[in-house]
């Protein structure tokens, strides 16, 4: 009978006592890698003394939940009065589950009927938007994955990093240098971080560059390759590059090769890059210009003469010119005096061949040879012709012409004088004979007559009429005198030898009115006769 009562008491007493036995929990959500404390409170009758406390985790075994005592990374942070909190360090996903608390007193023991649920999550970084065009806004958010009411850490206490460097502001205007991998952490536990999230900042081509290979001197005939590059996001494709020369499109593509470069390829080159992203409204971004100078030996050498007419004694300059890069630094002049000869005579140096006083020996073919460090080239031959002085030639021509005209004029005068003399002589003889028919003085056949022809104007002295015999005077003298001005008058001098030379000479000069016969007796008589030549 006594044993039955004891059993009844043992069964009934826990129910009675259970009214004072109690364990309360709060479910927890922890971030992987952090430490978490499961808050716990327990109560028991006041006259009991707690002797021991234990935490257990329920694990499924063969379909049945079984309690296992905790060991690793667990630490009891409560007391033996009312606090039964449990700390878990470096929480991992394996720590998720149900946790039970059991304690013993001096009179009894108690295990919680409910359990504390622990959830393990990870920090998550949210970048909005994750791909952004330069200049647009970006915001960063750190998400724990735990319900707000169960997460013990505030989002205010999160910190941000980009590629290991702290980020002060989780909201900003994107720049190209803001691109990178972002993650967050809980302040005070910065080693526990979220998985990184990449921010992709797209921007137009930047730092567009054009390079030429080889980079040194570019020699005619060598090969040259142009290459264009840039910093851009997204990267510029092959079709996004274009090469220009002096503003004209050369080709499309990132590279352009010239197998055999020529002087005509010299110019200013640049390339453009495009990736469909604009910068300040500009989509095609230019590189800096490269001035390509193709070096070549002298070519198309020419010789020019500064004066078109080269006269003896004058000066002339022959100028040699040639395009070359670098410029020709040596000029040599040669003369070919004989076009049939292959020998050349060296006549000078320098770009200008100066001949200060040209001579006939300077006539010939000239050429110059231009040279730089890359080679040399001859010019075509230029003929230099030296003319005689125009003044001396004209003088010789005029002199010759004058002498010829003078000689011709003298000959004409002589011929005219002889003709006139002959005609006058014939006329005088005829008139003398005609006038001597009625006088004794007409016998002049043995006398020698000298007839002189004078110019048409009468000689000085007495008028010819005074010496004309009265028998020959024209009764119509006045009329004849008027007409004699129109006729050509010839004066003839007739010398008659006297028959008696012993007569005194003074008798001749004092008898101008004597008869024709009296005059014939003088020593030396002069008779002027007028001969009228009919027209």
Coordinates of C-alpha atoms in Angstrom, one line a residue:
X1 CA 0.0 0.0 0.0
X2 CA 2.8 2.4 0.8
X3 CA 4.6 1.6 -2.5
X4 CA 1.5 2.6 -4.4
X5 CA 1.3 6.0 -2.7
X6 CA 5.0 6.6 -3.4
X7 CA 4.4 5.9 -7.1
X8 CA 1.4 8.2 -7.2
X9 CA 3.4 10.9 -5.6
X10 CA 6.2 10.5 -8.2
X11 CA 3.8 10.7 -11.0
X12 CA 1.7 13.6 -9.7
X13 CA 4.6 15.7 -8.4
X14 CA 6.2 16.6 -11.7
X15 CA 2.9 17.9 -13.0
X16 CA 2.6 20.0 -9.9
X17 CA 6.2 21.1 -10.0
X18 CA 6.1 21.6 -13.8
X19 CA 4.2 24.7 -13.2
X20 CA 7.6 26.2 -12.1
X21 CA 9.9 24.5 -14.6
X22 CA 10.3 26.4 -17.8
X23 CA 12.9 27.0 -20.7
X24 CA 12.3 29.7 -23.3
X25 CA 14.3 30.2 -26.6
X26 CA 14.4 32.6 -29.5
X27 CA 15.2 31.3 -32.9
X28 CA 18.4 32.7 -34.5
X29 CA 19.8 33.3 -38.0
X30 CA 23.5 33.6 -38.2
X31 CA 25.9 34.6 -41.0
X32 CA 28.3 32.0 -42.0
X33 CA 31.6 32.6 -40.4
X34 CA 30.3 34.8 -37.7
X35 CA 29.6 34.1 -34.1
X36 CA 26.1 33.8 -32.8
X37 CA 24.5 33.6 -29.3
X38 CA 21.3 31.7 -28.9
X39 CA 19.4 33.5 -26.2
X40 CA 17.9 31.2 -23.6
X41 CA 16.0 31.6 -20.2
X42 CA 15.0 28.9 -17.8
X43 CA 13.2 28.7 -14.4
X44 CA 12.6 26.1 -11.7
X45 CA 11.2 26.0 -8.1
X46 CA 12.8 28.4 -5.8
X47 CA 14.0 25.9 -3.2
X48 CA 16.0 24.1 -5.9
X49 CA 19.7 24.6 -6.6
X50 CA 21.0 24.0 -10.2
X51 CA 23.7 21.5 -10.2
X52 CA 24.5 21.2 -14.0
X53 CA 23.5 22.5 -17.5
X54 CA 23.8 21.0 -20.9
X55 CA 23.0 21.8 -24.6
X56 CA 22.1 19.2 -27.1
X57 CA 21.6 19.2 -30.8
X58 CA 19.0 17.0 -32.4
X59 CA 20.2 15.0 -35.4
X60 CA 18.3 12.5 -37.5
X61 CA 19.4 9.0 -37.1
X62 CA 17.7 6.3 -39.0
X63 CA 14.6 8.3 -39.3
X64 CA 14.6 9.2 -35.6
X65 CA 15.8 12.4 -34.0
X66 CA 18.4 11.8 -31.4
X67 CA 20.1 14.4 -29.1
X68 CA 23.9 14.8 -29.2
X69 CA 25.9 16.8 -26.7
X70 CA 27.7 19.8 -28.1
X71 CA 31.4 20.2 -28.1
X72 CA 33.3 22.1 -30.8
X73 CA 33.0 25.9 -31.1
X74 CA 30.2 26.0 -28.5
X75 CA 30.4 27.9 -25.3
X76 CA 27.9 28.2 -22.5
X77 CA 27.6 31.9 -21.7
X78 CA 24.6 31.6 -19.3
X79 CA 24.7 31.1 -15.6
X80 CA 23.2 28.7 -13.0
X81 CA 20.3 30.9 -12.1
X82 CA 18.2 31.8 -15.1
X83 CA 20.3 32.5 -18.2
X84 CA 21.1 29.6 -20.4
X85 CA 22.4 31.4 -23.5
X86 CA 24.7 29.5 -25.9
X87 CA 27.5 31.0 -28.1
X88 CA 28.5 29.4 -31.4
X89 CA 31.7 30.7 -33.0
X90 CA 32.6 30.6 -36.7
X91 CA 29.1 29.4 -37.6
X92 CA 29.0 27.1 -40.6
X93 CA 26.1 25.6 -42.5
X94 CA 26.6 22.4 -40.6
X95 CA 25.6 24.2 -37.4
X96 CA 22.1 24.7 -38.6
X97 CA 19.5 22.7 -36.7
X98 CA 17.5 22.3 -33.5
X99 CA 19.0 22.9 -30.1
X100 CA 17.8 21.7 -26.7
X101 CA 18.7 22.7 -23.2
X102 CA 18.7 20.4 -20.1
X103 CA 19.6 21.2 -16.5
X104 CA 19.7 19.4 -13.2
X105 CA 18.9 20.7 -9.7
X106 CA 19.5 19.3 -6.3
X107 CA 16.1 17.6 -6.4
X108 CA 15.3 17.0 -10.1
X109 CA 16.3 17.6 -13.7
X110 CA 14.5 19.2 -16.7
X111 CA 14.8 19.2 -20.5
X112 CA 13.2 21.8 -22.6
X113 CA 10.2 20.6 -24.5
X114 CA 10.8 23.0 -27.4
X115 CA 14.0 23.9 -29.2
X116 CA 15.9 26.8 -30.6
X117 CA 16.1 26.8 -34.4
X118 CA 19.5 28.1 -35.8
X119 CA 19.6 29.1 -39.5
X120 CA 23.0 29.8 -41.2
X121 CA 23.0 32.3 -44.1
X122 CA 25.6 34.2 -46.1
X123 CA 26.0 37.9 -46.8
X124 CA 25.0 38.8 -50.3
X125 CA 26.0 41.9 -52.2
X126 CA 23.5 43.5 -54.6
X127 CA 24.9 46.0 -57.2
X128 CA 22.2 47.8 -59.0
X129 CA 22.7 47.9 -61.9
X130 CA 25.6 45.6 -62.3
X131 CA 26.3 46.9 -65.8
X132 CA 26.1 50.6 -66.1
X133 CA 27.2 53.3 -68.6
X134 CA 29.7 55.7 -67.4
X135 CA 28.0 58.7 -65.7
X136 CA 24.9 56.8 -64.5
X137 CA 24.1 56.1 -60.8
X138 CA 24.9 52.9 -58.9
X139 CA 23.7 51.6 -55.5
X140 CA 25.2 48.9 -53.3
X141 CA 23.1 46.8 -51.0
X142 CA 24.3 44.2 -48.4
X143 CA 21.8 41.4 -47.9
X144 CA 22.1 38.8 -45.1
X145 CA 19.4 36.4 -46.2
X146 CA 18.0 36.1 -42.7
X147 CA 14.6 37.4 -41.7
X148 CA 14.9 40.9 -40.3
X149 CA 13.4 39.9 -36.9
X150 CA 16.0 37.1 -36.5
X151 CA 19.1 38.8 -37.7
X152 CA 21.0 40.3 -34.9
X153 CA 23.2 42.6 -37.0
X154 CA 21.9 45.8 -38.4
X155 CA 22.5 46.7 -42.1
X156 CA 23.7 50.1 -40.9
X157 CA 26.8 48.3 -39.6
X158 CA 27.8 46.8 -42.9
X159 CA 31.0 47.9 -44.6
X160 CA 31.9 47.8 -48.3
X161 CA 35.0 46.9 -50.3
X162 CA 36.1 47.0 -54.0
X163 CA 38.9 44.7 -54.8
X164 CA 40.1 44.9 -51.2
X165 CA 39.9 48.6 -51.0
X166 CA 37.3 50.3 -48.7
X167 CA 34.3 52.0 -50.4
X168 CA 33.0 55.0 -48.5
X169 CA 29.7 55.5 -50.2
X170 CA 27.5 52.7 -51.4
X171 CA 25.7 55.0 -53.8
X172 CA 27.6 56.9 -56.4
X173 CA 27.8 58.1 -60.0
X174 CA 29.7 55.5 -62.0
X175 CA 33.1 56.2 -63.5
X176 CA 35.2 53.9 -65.5
X177 CA 37.6 53.5 -62.6
X178 CA 34.7 52.3 -60.4
X179 CA 34.5 49.1 -62.3
X180 CA 35.5 46.1 -60.1
X181 CA 34.4 43.4 -57.7
X182 CA 32.4 44.6 -54.7
X183 CA 31.6 42.8 -51.5
X184 CA 30.3 43.7 -48.0
X185 CA 31.0 42.7 -44.4
X186 CA 29.7 43.2 -41.0
X187 CA 31.4 45.9 -39.1
X188 CA 33.7 44.4 -36.5
X189 CA 33.8 41.1 -38.4
X190 CA 35.3 42.3 -41.6
X191 CA 36.9 38.9 -42.3
X192 CA 33.4 37.6 -42.9
X193 CA 32.4 38.9 -46.3
X194 CA 29.9 38.4 -48.9
X195 CA 30.6 36.8 -52.2
X196 CA 32.0 39.5 -54.5
X197 CA 29.9 41.0 -57.3
X198 CA 31.3 42.6 -60.3
X199 CA 30.3 46.1 -61.4
X200 CA 30.7 46.6 -65.2
X201 CA 31.1 50.2 -66.2
X202 CA 30.8 50.7 -69.9
X203 CA 32.5 53.7 -71.5
X204 CA 33.5 55.0 -74.9
X205 CA 37.0 54.3 -76.3
X206 CA 39.6 56.1 -74.3
X207 CA 43.3 56.7 -74.9
X208 CA 43.0 55.8 -78.5
X209 CA 46.6 55.1 -79.8
X210 CA 48.1 54.7 -83.3
X211 CA 51.5 53.1 -83.6
X212 CA 53.8 52.4 -86.6
X213 CA 56.1 49.5 -86.9
X214 CA 59.0 49.8 -87.4
X215 CA 59.2 52.8 -85.1
X216 CA 62.4 54.3 -86.5
X217 CA 63.1 55.8 -89.9
X218 CA 60.8 54.6 -92.7
X219 CA 62.8 54.0 -95.8
X220 CA 61.3 53.8 -99.3
X221 CA 60.6 50.2 -100.3
X222 CA 60.3 48.9 -96.7
X223 CA 57.2 47.4 -95.1
X224 CA 55.2 49.4 -92.6
X225 CA 52.3 48.3 -90.3
X226 CA 49.9 50.6 -88.6
X227 CA 48.2 49.4 -85.4
X228 CA 45.3 51.1 -83.5
X229 CA 44.4 50.3 -79.9
X230 CA 42.3 51.8 -77.2
X231 CA 40.9 51.4 -73.7
X232 CA 37.1 50.8 -74.0
X233 CA 34.3 48.8 -72.4
X234 CA 33.1 46.9 -74.3
X235 CA 36.3 46.5 -76.2
X236 CA 36.4 47.9 -79.7
X237 CA 36.0 45.2 -82.4
X238 CA 37.9 44.9 -85.6
X239 CA 35.2 46.7 -87.5
X240 CA 35.2 49.5 -84.9
X241 CA 38.7 50.8 -86.0
X242 CA 39.3 53.0 -89.0
X243 CA 42.6 54.4 -90.3
X244 CA 42.8 57.8 -92.0
X245 CA 45.5 59.7 -93.9
X246 CA 45.2 63.5 -94.3
X247 CA 41.5 63.2 -93.4
X248 CA 40.8 60.5 -96.0
X249 CA 39.8 56.9 -95.1
X250 CA 42.5 54.4 -95.8
X251 CA 41.1 51.2 -94.4
X252 CA 38.9 49.6 -91.6
X253 CA 40.4 47.3 -89.0
X254 CA 42.8 47.4 -86.1
X255 CA 45.9 46.9 -88.3
X256 CA 46.9 48.1 -91.8
X257 CA 50.0 46.9 -93.6
X258 CA 51.9 48.5 -96.5
X259 CA 54.3 45.9 -98.1
X260 CA 56.3 48.4 -100.2
X261 CA 56.1 52.0 -98.9
X262 CA 56.5 54.9 -101.3
X263 CA 57.1 58.6 -100.8
X264 CA 53.5 59.1 -101.7
X265 CA 52.5 57.4 -98.5
X266 CA 53.9 60.3 -96.5
X267 CA 51.3 62.2 -94.6
X268 CA 49.5 62.6 -91.3
X269 CA 47.8 59.5 -90.0
X270 CA 45.3 58.9 -87.2
X271 CA 42.7 56.2 -86.3
X272 CA 39.2 56.3 -85.0
X273 CA 37.7 53.9 -82.5
X274 CA 34.0 53.1 -81.9
X275 CA 32.1 50.7 -79.6
X276 CA 28.6 52.2 -79.7
X277 CA 29.2 54.1 -76.4
X278 CA 29.3 57.9 -76.7
X279 CA 31.3 60.3 -74.7
X280 CA 30.0 63.8 -74.4
X281 CA 27.9 63.1 -77.4
X282 CA 30.8 61.8 -79.5
X283 CA 30.8 58.2 -80.6
X284 CA 34.0 58.2 -82.8
X285 CA 37.0 58.9 -80.8
X286 CA 40.2 60.0 -82.6
X287 CA 43.8 59.1 -81.8
X288 CA 46.6 61.6 -81.8
X289 CA 48.1 62.1 -85.3
X290 CA 51.4 60.6 -86.5
X291 CA 53.4 62.4 -89.2
X292 CA 54.8 59.7 -91.4
X293 CA 57.8 60.8 -93.4
X294 CA 59.1 58.3 -96.0
X295 CA 62.8 58.8 -96.6
X296 CA 64.0 58.4 -100.2
X297 CA 67.0 59.2 -102.4
X298 CA 66.8 62.2 -104.8
X299 CA 64.4 61.8 -107.6
X300 CA 63.1 63.8 -110.6
X301 CA 66.2 65.9 -110.6
X302 CA 65.8 69.0 -112.8
X303 CA 68.0 71.8 -114.1
X304 CA 66.6 75.3 -114.7
X305 CA 68.2 78.4 -116.3
X306 CA 67.3 81.7 -114.8
X307 CA 67.6 83.6 -118.1
X308 CA 66.0 82.4 -121.3
X309 CA 68.5 84.4 -123.5
X310 CA 72.2 83.9 -122.7
X311 CA 74.4 86.4 -124.4
X312 CA 78.2 86.6 -124.4
X313 CA 79.5 88.6 -121.5
X314 CA 76.3 88.3 -119.5
X315 CA 75.8 86.2 -116.3
X316 CA 73.6 83.1 -115.9
X317 CA 72.7 80.8 -113.1
X318 CA 71.8 77.1 -113.5
X319 CA 69.8 75.8 -110.6
X320 CA 69.5 72.1 -109.7
X321 CA 66.5 70.9 -107.7
X322 CA 65.2 67.6 -106.6
X323 CA 62.7 66.2 -104.1
X324 CA 64.4 64.1 -101.5
X325 CA 64.1 63.1 -97.9
X326 CA 66.4 63.9 -96.2
X327 CA 67.1 66.8 -98.6
X328 CA 70.0 66.5 -101.0
X329 CA 73.2 67.7 -99.4
X330 CA 75.5 67.4 -102.3
X331 CA 75.3 68.7 -105.9
X332 CA 77.8 68.1 -108.6
X333 CA 77.8 69.8 -112.1
X334 CA 79.0 68.3 -115.3
X335 CA 79.3 69.7 -118.9
X336 CA 79.2 67.7 -122.1
X337 CA 80.8 69.9 -124.8
X338 CA 80.4 67.3 -127.5
X339 CA 77.1 65.6 -127.8
X340 CA 78.7 62.6 -129.5
X341 CA 81.1 62.1 -126.6
X342 CA 80.4 60.2 -123.5
X343 CA 82.9 62.1 -121.4
X344 CA 81.7 64.6 -118.9
X345 CA 83.6 67.6 -117.6
X346 CA 83.3 68.5 -114.0
X347 CA 82.5 72.2 -113.9
X348 CA 81.3 72.9 -110.3
X349 CA 79.5 72.0 -107.1
X350 CA 76.6 73.3 -105.2
X351 CA 72.9 73.6 -105.9
X352 CA 73.5 76.7 -108.1
X353 CA 76.1 76.8 -110.9
X354 CA 76.9 80.5 -111.5
X355 CA 78.6 81.7 -114.7
X356 CA 79.4 85.4 -114.1
X357 CA 80.6 86.1 -117.7
X358 CA 79.4 83.7 -120.3
X359 CA 81.7 82.9 -123.2
X360 CA 81.2 80.9 -126.4
X361 CA 83.1 78.0 -124.7
X362 CA 80.2 77.7 -122.2
X363 CA 77.9 76.4 -124.9
X364 CA 77.1 72.7 -124.3
X365 CA 74.9 70.2 -122.4
X366 CA 74.8 70.5 -118.6
X367 CA 73.6 68.1 -116.0
X368 CA 73.8 67.9 -112.2
X369 CA 74.0 65.0 -109.8
X370 CA 72.0 65.3 -106.5
X371 CA 72.9 63.1 -103.6
X372 CA 71.8 62.4 -100.0
X373 CA 72.8 59.6 -97.6
X374 CA 70.3 57.2 -99.3
X375 CA 71.7 57.5 -102.8
X376 CA 72.2 59.8 -105.8
X377 CA 70.4 60.6 -109.1
X378 CA 71.4 62.5 -112.3
X379 CA 69.3 65.1 -113.9
X380 CA 68.4 65.2 -117.6
X381 CA 70.8 67.2 -119.7
X382 CA 70.0 70.8 -120.5
X383 CA 71.4 72.6 -123.5
X384 CA 73.0 76.0 -122.9
X385 CA 73.4 78.1 -126.0
X386 CA 75.5 81.3 -125.9
X387 CA 74.6 84.0 -128.4
X388 CA 76.7 86.9 -129.7
X389 CA 76.0 90.4 -128.5
X390 CA 73.2 91.9 -130.5
X391 CA 74.8 95.4 -130.4
X392 CA 78.1 94.4 -132.1
X393 CA 76.3 92.3 -134.7
X394 CA 74.0 95.2 -135.5
X395 CA 76.9 97.6 -135.7
X396 CA 78.7 95.3 -138.1
X397 CA 75.6 94.9 -140.2
X398 CA 75.0 98.6 -140.2
X399 CA 78.6 99.3 -140.9
X400 CA 78.6 96.9 -143.8
X401 CA 75.4 98.3 -145.2
X402 CA 76.7 101.8 -144.9
X403 CA 79.9 101.1 -146.7
X404 CA 78.0 99.3 -149.5
X405 CA 75.5 102.2 -149.8
X406 CA 78.4 104.7 -149.8
X407 CA 80.2 102.8 -152.6
X408 CA 77.0 102.5 -154.6
X409 CA 76.3 106.2 -154.1
X410 CA 79.9 107.1 -155.3
X411 CA 79.6 104.9 -158.3
X412 CA 76.2 106.4 -159.2
X413 CA 77.6 109.9 -158.9
X414 CA 80.6 109.0 -161.0
X415 CA 78.4 107.5 -163.7
X416 CA 76.1 110.5 -163.6
X417 CA 79.0 112.9 -163.7
X418 CA 80.6 111.1 -166.7
X419 CA 77.2 111.0 -168.5
X420 CA 76.6 114.7 -167.9
X421 CA 80.1 115.7 -168.8
X422 CA 79.9 113.8 -172.1
X423 CA 76.5 115.3 -172.9
X424 CA 77.6 118.8 -172.0
X425 CA 80.7 118.5 -174.1
X426 CA 78.7 117.5 -177.1
X427 CA 76.4 120.4 -176.6
X428 CA 79.1 123.0 -176.2
X429 CA 80.9 122.0 -179.4
X430 CA 77.6 122.2 -181.2
X431 CA 76.9 125.7 -180.0
X432 CA 80.4 127.0 -180.7
X433 CA 80.2 125.8 -184.2
X434 CA 76.8 127.3 -184.7
X435 CA 77.8 130.7 -183.4
X436 CA 81.0 131.0 -185.5
X437 CA 79.3 130.8 -189.0
X438 CA 79.1 134.7 -189.5
X439 CA 82.5 135.9 -188.1
X440 CA 86.2 135.5 -188.7
X441 CA 86.8 134.0 -185.4
X442 CA 85.1 130.8 -186.4
X443 CA 88.3 129.2 -187.5
X444 CA 88.9 127.3 -184.4
X445 CA 89.6 123.9 -185.8
X446 CA 93.2 124.0 -184.6
X447 CA 92.3 125.1 -181.2
X448 CA 91.9 122.9 -178.2
X449 CA 88.6 123.3 -176.3
X450 CA 88.1 122.5 -172.7
X451 CA 84.5 122.1 -171.7
X452 CA 83.6 122.0 -168.0
X453 CA 80.1 121.2 -166.8
X454 CA 79.0 123.1 -163.7
X455 CA 76.0 122.7 -161.6
X456 CA 72.7 124.2 -162.7
X457 CA 73.2 127.4 -160.8
X458 CA 75.4 129.9 -162.6
X459 CA 78.9 130.7 -161.2
X460 CA 79.6 133.9 -159.5
X461 CA 80.8 136.9 -161.5
X462 CA 79.3 138.7 -164.5
X463 CA 76.0 137.4 -165.8
X464 CA 76.1 135.0 -168.6
X465 CA 74.0 137.4 -170.8
X466 CA 76.9 139.9 -170.8
X467 CA 79.2 137.5 -172.5
X468 CA 76.7 136.4 -175.0
X469 CA 77.4 137.8 -178.5
X470 CA 74.7 140.2 -179.8
X471 CA 74.2 138.1 -182.8
X472 CA 73.0 135.2 -180.6
X473 CA 70.7 137.2 -178.4
X474 CA 67.0 136.3 -178.6
X475 CA 64.8 139.2 -179.5
X476 CA 62.3 137.7 -177.2
X477 CA 64.8 137.6 -174.4
X478 CA 62.3 138.4 -171.7
X479 CA 60.2 135.5 -172.6
X480 CA 63.2 133.3 -172.8
X481 CA 64.4 134.5 -169.5
X482 CA 61.2 133.4 -167.9
X483 CA 61.4 130.0 -169.5
X484 CA 65.1 129.6 -168.7
X485 CA 64.3 129.1 -165.1
X486 CA 62.5 126.0 -166.0
X487 CA 65.2 124.7 -168.4
X488 CA 68.4 123.1 -167.3
X489 CA 71.2 125.6 -167.9
X490 CA 74.7 124.4 -168.6
X491 CA 77.7 126.7 -168.6
X492 CA 80.7 125.9 -170.7
X493 CA 84.0 127.5 -170.8
X494 CA 85.7 127.6 -174.1
X495 CA 89.4 128.4 -174.3
X496 CA 90.7 129.7 -177.7
X497 CA 94.4 130.0 -178.4
X498 CA 95.3 133.4 -180.0
X499 CA 96.7 133.5 -183.4
X500 CA 99.2 136.2 -182.5
X501 CA 100.6 135.5 -179.1
X502 CA 102.7 138.7 -179.3
X503 CA 99.8 141.0 -178.7
X504 CA 99.6 142.5 -175.2
X505 CA 97.3 140.7 -172.7
X506 CA 95.8 144.0 -171.5
X507 CA 93.9 144.4 -174.8
X508 CA 91.7 141.4 -174.0
X509 CA 90.4 142.6 -170.7
X510 CA 89.4 146.1 -171.7
X511 CA 87.3 145.3 -174.8
X512 CA 84.3 143.6 -173.6
X513 CA 82.2 145.3 -176.4
X514 CA 84.4 144.4 -179.2
X515 CA 83.4 142.2 -182.0
X516 CA 83.8 138.4 -182.1
X517 CA 86.8 138.9 -184.4
X518 CA 88.6 141.4 -182.2
X519 CA 88.3 139.1 -179.3
X520 CA 89.9 136.4 -181.3
X521 CA 93.1 138.4 -181.3
X522 CA 93.6 138.4 -177.6
X523 CA 96.2 136.2 -175.9
X524 CA 93.7 134.2 -173.8
X525 CA 90.0 134.7 -174.1
X526 CA 87.2 133.1 -172.1
X527 CA 83.7 132.8 -173.5
X528 CA 80.8 131.7 -171.5
X529 CA 78.1 130.1 -173.5
X530 CA 74.6 129.3 -172.3
X531 CA 73.4 125.9 -173.4
X532 CA 69.8 125.3 -172.9
X533 CA 68.8 121.6 -172.6
X534 CA 65.4 120.9 -173.7
X535 CA 63.2 119.1 -171.5

